[in-house]
Every structure is written in C-alpha cells, then in structure tokens.
PDB file of C-alpha atoms in Angstrom:
ATOM      1  CA  UNK A   1      -9.136   1.348  22.157  1.00 70.00           C
ATOM      2  CA  UNK A   2     -11.170   0.610  25.306  1.00 75.00           C
ATOM      3  CA  UNK A   3      -8.237  -0.367  27.552  1.00 83.00           C
ATOM      4  CA  UNK A   4      -6.276   2.745  26.509  1.00 85.00           C
ATOM      5  CA  UNK A   5      -9.184   5.048  27.397  1.00 83.00           C
ATOM      6  CA  UNK A   6      -9.772   3.140  30.670  1.00 84.00           C
ATOM      7  CA  UNK A   7      -6.148   3.651  31.649  1.00 84.00           C
ATOM      8  CA  UNK A   8      -6.006   7.282  30.477  1.00 86.00           C
ATOM      9  CA  UNK A   9      -9.104   8.424  32.407  1.00 84.00           C
ATOM     10  CA  UNK A  10      -8.990   5.947  35.298  1.00 86.00           C
ATOM     11  CA  UNK A  11     -12.215   4.119  34.498  1.00 84.00           C
ATOM     12  CA  UNK A  12     -12.710   1.011  36.646  1.00 87.00           C
ATOM     13  CA  UNK A  13     -15.563  -0.550  34.687  1.00 86.00           C
ATOM     14  CA  UNK A  14     -15.446  -1.238  30.911  1.00 87.00           C
ATOM     15  CA  UNK A  15     -18.984   0.164  30.603  1.00 88.00           C
ATOM     16  CA  UNK A  16     -17.704   3.581  31.707  1.00 86.00           C
ATOM     17  CA  UNK A  17     -15.633   3.834  28.522  1.00 88.00           C
ATOM     18  CA  UNK A  18     -17.418   6.212  26.131  1.00 90.00           C
ATOM     19  CA  UNK A  19     -18.618   5.062  22.738  1.00 90.00           C
ATOM     20  CA  UNK A  20     -20.002   6.706  19.640  1.00 91.00           C
ATOM     21  CA  UNK A  21     -23.802   6.704  20.001  1.00 92.00           C
ATOM     22  CA  UNK A  22     -24.915   8.245  16.693  1.00 94.00           C
ATOM     23  CA  UNK A  23     -24.005  10.589  13.863  1.00 93.00           C
ATOM     24  CA  UNK A  24     -26.556  13.216  12.826  1.00 94.00           C
ATOM     25  CA  UNK A  25     -26.389  15.018   9.466  1.00 93.00           C
ATOM     26  CA  UNK A  26     -28.548  18.120   9.103  1.00 93.00           C
ATOM     27  CA  UNK A  27     -29.095  20.392   6.107  1.00 91.00           C
ATOM     28  CA  UNK A  28     -31.025  23.639   6.419  1.00 86.00           C
ATOM     29  CA  UNK A  29     -32.548  24.833   3.155  1.00 83.00           C
ATOM     30  CA  UNK A  30     -33.556  28.472   3.562  1.00 77.00           C
ATOM     31  CA  UNK A  31     -34.784  28.785  -0.029  1.00 76.00           C
ATOM     32  CA  UNK A  32     -37.022  25.692   0.239  1.00 66.00           C
ATOM     33  CA  UNK A  33     -40.363  27.594   0.340  1.00 68.00           C
ATOM     34  CA  UNK A  34     -39.476  29.413  -2.909  1.00 74.00           C
ATOM     35  CA  UNK A  35     -37.878  26.419  -4.679  1.00 75.00           C
ATOM     36  CA  UNK A  36     -39.619  23.102  -3.911  1.00 76.00           C
ATOM     37  CA  UNK A  37     -37.372  21.193  -6.368  1.00 83.00           C
ATOM     38  CA  UNK A  38     -34.336  22.181  -4.316  1.00 84.00           C
ATOM     39  CA  UNK A  39     -35.744  20.327  -1.298  1.00 83.00           C
ATOM     40  CA  UNK A  40     -36.062  17.117  -3.347  1.00 85.00           C
ATOM     41  CA  UNK A  41     -32.462  17.486  -4.552  1.00 86.00           C
ATOM     42  CA  UNK A  42     -31.200  17.960  -0.971  1.00 86.00           C
ATOM     43  CA  UNK A  43     -33.111  14.873   0.214  1.00 88.00           C
ATOM     44  CA  UNK A  44     -31.682  12.807  -2.674  1.00 88.00           C
ATOM     45  CA  UNK A  45     -28.111  14.013  -2.031  1.00 87.00           C
ATOM     46  CA  UNK A  46     -28.323  13.355   1.707  1.00 89.00           C
ATOM     47  CA  UNK A  47     -29.705   9.894   0.955  1.00 89.00           C
ATOM     48  CA  UNK A  48     -26.814   9.194  -1.428  1.00 88.00           C
ATOM     49  CA  UNK A  49     -24.235  10.339   1.139  1.00 89.00           C
ATOM     50  CA  UNK A  50     -25.648   8.295   4.030  1.00 89.00           C
ATOM     51  CA  UNK A  51     -27.392   5.342   2.385  1.00 89.00           C
ATOM     52  CA  UNK A  52     -30.480   6.120   4.447  1.00 91.00           C
ATOM     53  CA  UNK A  53     -33.622   8.106   3.636  1.00 93.00           C
ATOM     54  CA  UNK A  54     -33.581  11.558   5.299  1.00 92.00           C
ATOM     55  CA  UNK A  55     -36.421  13.019   7.338  1.00 93.00           C
ATOM     56  CA  UNK A  56     -37.751  16.349   6.066  1.00 87.00           C
ATOM     57  CA  UNK A  57     -37.648  18.903   8.875  1.00 87.00           C
ATOM     58  CA  UNK A  58     -40.508  21.387   9.071  1.00 83.00           C
ATOM     59  CA  UNK A  59     -40.915  24.864  10.573  1.00 82.00           C
ATOM     60  CA  UNK A  60     -42.231  24.817  14.141  1.00 85.00           C
ATOM     61  CA  UNK A  61     -43.544  28.380  14.000  1.00 82.00           C
ATOM     62  CA  UNK A  62     -44.579  30.909  11.381  1.00 82.00           C
ATOM     63  CA  UNK A  63     -42.115  33.786  10.962  1.00 79.00           C
ATOM     64  CA  UNK A  64     -43.443  36.619   8.805  1.00 80.00           C
ATOM     65  CA  UNK A  65     -40.037  38.233   8.150  1.00 76.00           C
ATOM     66  CA  UNK A  66     -38.769  35.015   6.563  1.00 76.00           C
ATOM     67  CA  UNK A  67     -42.035  34.350   4.640  1.00 74.00           C
ATOM     68  CA  UNK A  68     -42.246  31.134   6.617  1.00 74.00           C
ATOM     69  CA  UNK A  69     -45.418  29.320   7.628  1.00 82.00           C
ATOM     70  CA  UNK A  70     -45.748  26.639  10.277  1.00 85.00           C
ATOM     71  CA  UNK A  71     -45.261  23.172   8.781  1.00 80.00           C
ATOM     72  CA  UNK A  72     -43.268  24.281   5.711  1.00 80.00           C
ATOM     73  CA  UNK A  73     -40.340  22.052   4.733  1.00 77.00           C
ATOM     74  CA  UNK A  74     -37.115  23.881   5.650  1.00 82.00           C
ATOM     75  CA  UNK A  75     -34.468  21.157   5.764  1.00 87.00           C
ATOM     76  CA  UNK A  76     -33.538  17.502   5.975  1.00 90.00           C
ATOM     77  CA  UNK A  77     -31.830  15.371   8.619  1.00 93.00           C
ATOM     78  CA  UNK A  78     -30.469  11.837   8.942  1.00 94.00           C
ATOM     79  CA  UNK A  79     -29.558  10.003  12.157  1.00 94.00           C
ATOM     80  CA  UNK A  80     -27.085   7.160  11.629  1.00 93.00           C
ATOM     81  CA  UNK A  81     -26.651   4.369  14.168  1.00 93.00           C
ATOM     82  CA  UNK A  82     -25.087   0.915  14.135  1.00 92.00           C
ATOM     83  CA  UNK A  83     -23.401  -0.417  10.991  1.00 93.00           C
ATOM     84  CA  UNK A  84     -24.326   2.581   8.810  1.00 92.00           C
ATOM     85  CA  UNK A  85     -22.828   4.926  11.415  1.00 92.00           C
ATOM     86  CA  UNK A  86     -19.488   3.058  11.439  1.00 93.00           C
ATOM     87  CA  UNK A  87     -19.428   2.824   7.636  1.00 92.00           C
ATOM     88  CA  UNK A  88     -20.109   6.575   7.326  1.00 90.00           C
ATOM     89  CA  UNK A  89     -17.444   7.393   9.955  1.00 91.00           C
ATOM     90  CA  UNK A  90     -14.869   5.334   8.048  1.00 91.00           C
ATOM     91  CA  UNK A  91     -15.705   7.028   4.722  1.00 89.00           C
ATOM     92  CA  UNK A  92     -15.811  10.462   6.369  1.00 89.00           C
ATOM     93  CA  UNK A  93     -12.365  10.168   8.000  1.00 88.00           C
ATOM     94  CA  UNK A  94     -10.546   8.384   5.161  1.00 88.00           C
ATOM     95  CA  UNK A  95     -12.167   9.822   2.022  1.00 88.00           C
ATOM     96  CA  UNK A  96     -14.179  12.980   2.705  1.00 86.00           C
ATOM     97  CA  UNK A  97     -12.008  14.891   5.207  1.00 84.00           C
ATOM     98  CA  UNK A  98      -8.866  14.743   3.004  1.00 83.00           C
ATOM     99  CA  UNK A  99     -10.938  16.365   0.212  1.00 82.00           C
ATOM    100  CA  UNK A 100     -11.624  19.514   2.294  1.00 82.00           C
ATOM    101  CA  UNK A 101     -10.091  22.608   0.741  1.00 82.00           C
ATOM    102  CA  UNK A 102      -6.962  23.855   2.608  1.00 80.00           C
ATOM    103  CA  UNK A 103      -7.351  21.109   5.210  1.00 80.00           C
ATOM    104  CA  UNK A 104      -4.986  21.336   8.191  1.00 82.00           C
ATOM    105  CA  UNK A 105      -6.996  19.286  10.671  1.00 82.00           C
ATOM    106  CA  UNK A 106     -10.395  19.591  12.328  1.00 84.00           C
ATOM    107  CA  UNK A 107     -10.925  22.256  14.990  1.00 85.00           C
ATOM    108  CA  UNK A 108     -10.855  21.099  18.596  1.00 84.00           C
ATOM    109  CA  UNK A 109     -13.207  23.922  19.660  1.00 87.00           C
ATOM    110  CA  UNK A 110     -16.427  22.436  18.282  1.00 84.00           C
ATOM    111  CA  UNK A 111     -17.362  20.353  21.331  1.00 87.00           C
ATOM    112  CA  UNK A 112     -20.617  21.286  23.073  1.00 86.00           C
ATOM    113  CA  UNK A 113     -19.669  20.654  26.713  1.00 86.00           C
ATOM    114  CA  UNK A 114     -21.530  17.334  26.909  1.00 87.00           C
ATOM    115  CA  UNK A 115     -19.336  15.167  24.703  1.00 84.00           C
ATOM    116  CA  UNK A 116     -20.802  15.867  21.258  1.00 90.00           C
ATOM    117  CA  UNK A 117     -18.703  17.202  18.376  1.00 91.00           C
ATOM    118  CA  UNK A 118     -20.205  19.187  15.492  1.00 91.00           C
ATOM    119  CA  UNK A 119     -18.593  20.053  12.167  1.00 90.00           C
ATOM    120  CA  UNK A 120     -20.026  22.521   9.672  1.00 90.00           C
ATOM    121  CA  UNK A 121     -19.275  21.719   6.038  1.00 88.00           C
ATOM    122  CA  UNK A 122     -19.562  24.558   3.519  1.00 87.00           C
ATOM    123  CA  UNK A 123     -20.327  22.455   0.457  1.00 83.00           C
ATOM    124  CA  UNK A 124     -21.586  18.950  -0.212  1.00 80.00           C
ATOM    125  CA  UNK A 125     -19.104  18.446  -3.086  1.00 83.00           C
ATOM    126  CA  UNK A 126     -16.466  16.969  -0.724  1.00 84.00           C
ATOM    127  CA  UNK A 127     -18.467  13.727  -0.573  1.00 85.00           C
ATOM    128  CA  UNK A 128     -17.508  11.295  -3.372  1.00 82.00           C
ATOM    129  CA  UNK A 129     -21.146  10.146  -3.717  1.00 84.00           C
ATOM    130  CA  UNK A 130     -22.198  13.549  -5.084  1.00 82.00           C
ATOM    131  CA  UNK A 131     -22.065  13.908  -8.887  1.00 79.00           C
ATOM    132  CA  UNK A 132     -20.900  17.439  -9.712  1.00 80.00           C
ATOM    133  CA  UNK A 133     -22.980  17.641 -12.915  1.00 78.00           C
ATOM    134  CA  UNK A 134     -26.257  16.790 -11.154  1.00 78.00           C
ATOM    135  CA  UNK A 135     -25.952  19.365  -8.342  1.00 79.00           C
ATOM    136  CA  UNK A 136     -28.656  22.058  -8.495  1.00 77.00           C
ATOM    137  CA  UNK A 137     -27.233  24.300  -5.780  1.00 81.00           C
ATOM    138  CA  UNK A 138     -24.209  24.065  -3.512  1.00 83.00           C
ATOM    139  CA  UNK A 139     -25.237  23.908   0.144  1.00 83.00           C
ATOM    140  CA  UNK A 140     -23.586  23.116   3.451  1.00 85.00           C
ATOM    141  CA  UNK A 141     -24.470  20.775   6.281  1.00 89.00           C
ATOM    142  CA  UNK A 142     -23.854  20.128   9.950  1.00 92.00           C
ATOM    143  CA  UNK A 143     -22.485  16.772  11.070  1.00 92.00           C
ATOM    144  CA  UNK A 144     -22.754  15.956  14.785  1.00 93.00           C
ATOM    145  CA  UNK A 145     -20.895  13.051  16.372  1.00 92.00           C
ATOM    146  CA  UNK A 146     -22.776  12.170  19.570  1.00 93.00           C
ATOM    147  CA  UNK A 147     -20.816  10.177  22.164  1.00 91.00           C
ATOM    148  CA  UNK A 148     -21.793   8.694  25.512  1.00 91.00           C
ATOM    149  CA  UNK A 149     -18.984  10.707  27.146  1.00 88.00           C
ATOM    150  CA  UNK A 150     -20.179  13.348  29.568  1.00 85.00           C
ATOM    151  CA  UNK A 151     -17.117  15.578  29.127  1.00 86.00           C
ATOM    152  CA  UNK A 152     -15.407  17.085  26.112  1.00 86.00           C
ATOM    153  CA  UNK A 153     -11.881  15.854  26.923  1.00 88.00           C
ATOM    154  CA  UNK A 154     -13.082  12.239  27.113  1.00 88.00           C
ATOM    155  CA  UNK A 155     -15.082  12.625  23.887  1.00 89.00           C
ATOM    156  CA  UNK A 156     -12.071  14.144  22.136  1.00 89.00           C
ATOM    157  CA  UNK A 157      -9.863  11.250  23.257  1.00 89.00           C
ATOM    158  CA  UNK A 158     -12.481   8.794  21.924  1.00 89.00           C
ATOM    159  CA  UNK A 159     -12.744  10.532  18.537  1.00 89.00           C
ATOM    160  CA  UNK A 160      -8.945  10.766  18.342  1.00 88.00           C
ATOM    161  CA  UNK A 161      -8.747   6.986  18.964  1.00 88.00           C
ATOM    162  CA  UNK A 162     -11.310   6.455  16.201  1.00 88.00           C
ATOM    163  CA  UNK A 163      -8.981   8.309  13.800  1.00 87.00           C
ATOM    164  CA  UNK A 164     -10.491  11.809  13.681  1.00 86.00           C
ATOM    165  CA  UNK A 165      -7.731  14.136  12.369  1.00 85.00           C
ATOM    166  CA  UNK A 166      -7.748  17.066  14.796  1.00 83.00           C
ATOM    167  CA  UNK A 167      -5.662  20.174  14.118  1.00 79.00           C
ATOM    168  CA  UNK A 168      -1.995  20.108  15.092  1.00 69.00           C
ATOM    169  CA  UNK A 169      -1.463  16.370  15.495  1.00 60.00           C
ATOM    170  CA  UNK A 170      -0.682  13.328  13.408  1.00 54.00           C
ATOM    171  CA  UNK A 171      -3.547  10.868  12.955  1.00 52.00           C
ATOM    172  CA  UNK A 172      -3.566   7.678  15.020  1.00 52.00           C
ATOM    173  CA  UNK A 173      -3.344   4.482  12.979  1.00 51.00           C
ATOM    174  CA  UNK A 174      -6.593   2.563  13.442  1.00 52.00           C
ATOM    175  CA  UNK A 175      -6.340  -1.194  13.340  1.00 46.00           C
TER     176      UNK A 175
END
C-alpha cells in the first residue's frame, strides 16, 4: 500500500505516506434530557459496536428553546486508535457496509478538506453486534475516519487502498 501511494503522489520519504490516525464514532441523543434510560442504551450499544467504553458528551451551553441546560448529557462518542481501530475498520468495510439498505457505494463528497472522511448512518441496526429485540429506539451516528493526509485526494486514495467501497468503482482486494 505504501509504495503505491508513494509512487502515485510522488512522495520521496516513506513518512510522507498518509496513514489512518483514528476513527471517531459520535451519537447525538436529542431526547436524552427527557429520557435518561435512552442515554444508557446508546452508551451500551456504542460500547458493543466498538468494544470500548464511550464518553458521554455534555452540553457546553444552556439553550432555552431546546430545554437544554449546561452540563446535561446529550450524546456519546468513542475514539478508536491502534488495534481496535483496525479491527473496527475491517468489520465496518466487510460486514457493516454491505448491510446498508440500497447500497451502491459510499459518497466521495464527504471529505472535509483536510483529509478526514465522515459518514452519517441513519440507523444502528446495520451493525451485527446490535440485537434487534433489545433496541429501545433507532438512532443514527456519525463515523469519522481521520487520516494524516493534508488533502482530500490523498486521503481518498488511502481509504480506497484500505478497501473502502466508494461509489462507482469496484473494491480493491486487500491482502
């Protein structure tokens, strides 16, 4: 993978080749102040998906229109690095993505300009770790793949090499 990216982008040093730095999963729970049990369910589900205990995210400011007070739990997030990151990436590409409804490939427009790629998932049921009978409420999540690439084209080439099935192309065999 490294030599191909070096040749493709003209890198002279192997340390210039981008790598996957971390994967961040974030779930926003808007109904959390009204339903405290829902927050516990989201934390448990995110823990089951990632194999790591999520951090509960709290409101930075009070917003009267949303009945929100500073410090209230409003979501959960997990940052995966190292072995857990690679294990999650493998399961995500090979098991979870094929379970998306009407899947024709991931959009290539979700890069942020600095080499990170974010996917929004509408429901957590696509993950095999989630038991359908135990789900309290269907919710979505954001998954961000953070790379060390400074540009989107380099990050896209890296994710393509890692096996990410982007729209309009056949997946690259990893191995």
